[in-house]
Amino acid sequence: MKDWGRRLSTGCLAVAIAFASVATSATPSFAQSAGQRRLPVVRDAEIESLVKDYAAPILKAAGLSPSRVEIVLVNDLAFNAFVAGRRIFINTGTLLDSETPNETIGVIAHEVGHLAGGHQERLRDQIARAQTIAVVAGLLGAGVAAAGAASGNSSVAGLGGGLMTSGGGIAQRGLFAYQRTEETTADRSALTYLRKTGQSPKGLLDSFEGLMRKNMLAGVSRTTYLSSHPAPQDRIGFLQTAARESPFFDKKDSPEQQMRHDFARAKIAAYNGGATQVRRTFGRDLLSLPALYGDAIATHLAGSPKAALDKIDALIAKQPNNPWFQEFRGEILMTAGRAGDAELAFAKAAKLDKSRSGLIQASIGQAIVTGGKREKMKDAIAQIQRGLEADPGNASAYRFLAMAYGNLGQIGDAELATAEGYWEGGNFTQAKIFAARAQQKFRPDSPQWRRAQDILVTKVKRS
Ligand SMILES: [Zn+2]
């Protein structure tokens, strides 16, 4: 199940623990991240698997293990990407703006250049590691602040400065901006990785040229990306020359890869601006499969499950082995109150998904929980736990796990799952409250008791 910035809500949990059968809404909510100083992280199996596939060969070429680098999608339409610790953050806007896979891959190669070059060390040195996520949450604001500082406009700088001024030791505005020498190094590294993996550096060049053009049009309000990654004209000049030396310069993305990329863009467009944004993105070819996919998603989000189902079924007829079509069919069926059918659709999606996403695996269990059949709750727990094993950061899966335990009357386990969900969602206060409650229900030193103890004694989120 997709979790586009959805957060755990106390109300739902209270109901869950009272064993009421709750109609869980599968409708994502973007609004919840607004107003909170929280990174609008978006979880989506399809886009995550795509970006992982983009990054894996690049990371290997850089001598880094793909399994040790986490890729985090940020639901923000501004073109931006950055690294912090062992995480690469990519805005959904970067994918939407990239007309080809190669453009996004170029940006990833540049970020991996920063990662491999240890350019984020300054950031890490100055901020306690545990604070990284919270600080990165302010990065979008930080981009504005850096832009303000760069343009000498202090009122602009004030806009994004909330976190940094309140954060004590992190008051430095320039903290997030790479040095120009680091930018050049990252560009050179990117070119090396692209060449090693037999990919064109044209996308990297196109992306940066595009950003420069936008930047000139935007005037004072520089694009976020260029605030953290200074791109002076000479840097572009170097890229223009060096990129053309690559034997792969004219190599194009395969049609399959382009299609996958466009499916992801269609989804991002639909979630961020509905049918209008889908049309804006695929204006030239509204009958292409990606445009139709975006239309199906937009229809679902507009609250017409029946029409959305017809549209996704038409797509499934064209690509029966596309796991994300099946997954989305499950999403629609959940909203339509057909949990049993949704379970089958998610199971099909899981079978077809080569990336073995823990999100989809957990969705099967979540659909069972929503169905409310007590005799199936044990199966639901097993499915969700399997999903959480693959993806422990899936905060909303814990909510359903808690409901399943609640349904079986295992209150301690329900409270512990609730605590875990809050923990993963970043609400440490609530996590500790539920961990304390859960602990009273377990034998001291039992695995659950110890897990609760971990939450109670740990000061910050593990990372
Ligand atoms: Zn950079």
PDB file of C-alpha atoms and ligand atoms in Angstrom, residues 81-83 107 110-111 113-114 119 178-179 182-184 186-187 208 225 228-230 235, ligand 1:
ATOM      1  CA  ALA A  81      18.446  15.840  -4.508  1.00  0.00           C
ATOM      2  CA  PHE A  82      20.937  15.667  -1.670  1.00  0.00           C
ATOM      3  CA  VAL A  83      22.847  13.214   0.471  1.00  0.00           C
ATOM      4  CA  VAL A 107      21.570  13.574 -10.976  1.00  0.00           C
ATOM      5  CA  HIS A 110      26.304  13.431  -9.120  1.00  0.00           C
ATOM      6  CA  GLU A 111      24.861  12.792  -5.633  1.00  0.00           C
ATOM      7  CA  GLY A 113      29.831  11.537  -6.241  1.00  0.00           C
ATOM      8  CA  HIS A 114      29.178  13.631  -3.113  1.00  0.00           C
ATOM      9  CA  HIS A 119      31.276  15.673   1.101  1.00  0.00           C
ATOM     10  CA  TYR A 178      28.523  22.218  -1.044  1.00  0.00           C
ATOM     11  CA  GLN A 179      31.739  24.000  -1.866  1.00  0.00           C
ATOM     12  CA  GLU A 182      33.145  19.607  -4.204  1.00  0.00           C
ATOM     13  CA  GLU A 183      30.707  20.243  -7.027  1.00  0.00           C
ATOM     14  CA  THR A 184      33.454  19.844  -9.587  1.00  0.00           C
ATOM     15  CA  ALA A 186      31.071  15.280  -7.851  1.00  0.00           C
ATOM     16  CA  ASP A 187      30.658  16.113 -11.547  1.00  0.00           C
ATOM     17  CA  PHE A 208      21.984  21.194 -15.146  1.00  0.00           C
ATOM     18  CA  TYR A 225      18.955  22.527  -6.111  1.00  0.00           C
ATOM     19  CA  SER A 228      22.839  23.643  -2.323  1.00  0.00           C
ATOM     20  CA  HIS A 229      24.789  22.712  -5.435  1.00  0.00           C
ATOM     21  CA  PRO A 230      26.371  25.869  -6.810  1.00  0.00           C
ATOM     22  CA  ARG A 235      31.144  24.104 -14.245  1.00  0.00           C
TER      23      ARG A 235
HETATM   24 ZN    ZN B   1      26.315  18.816  -5.967  1.00  0.00          ZN
END
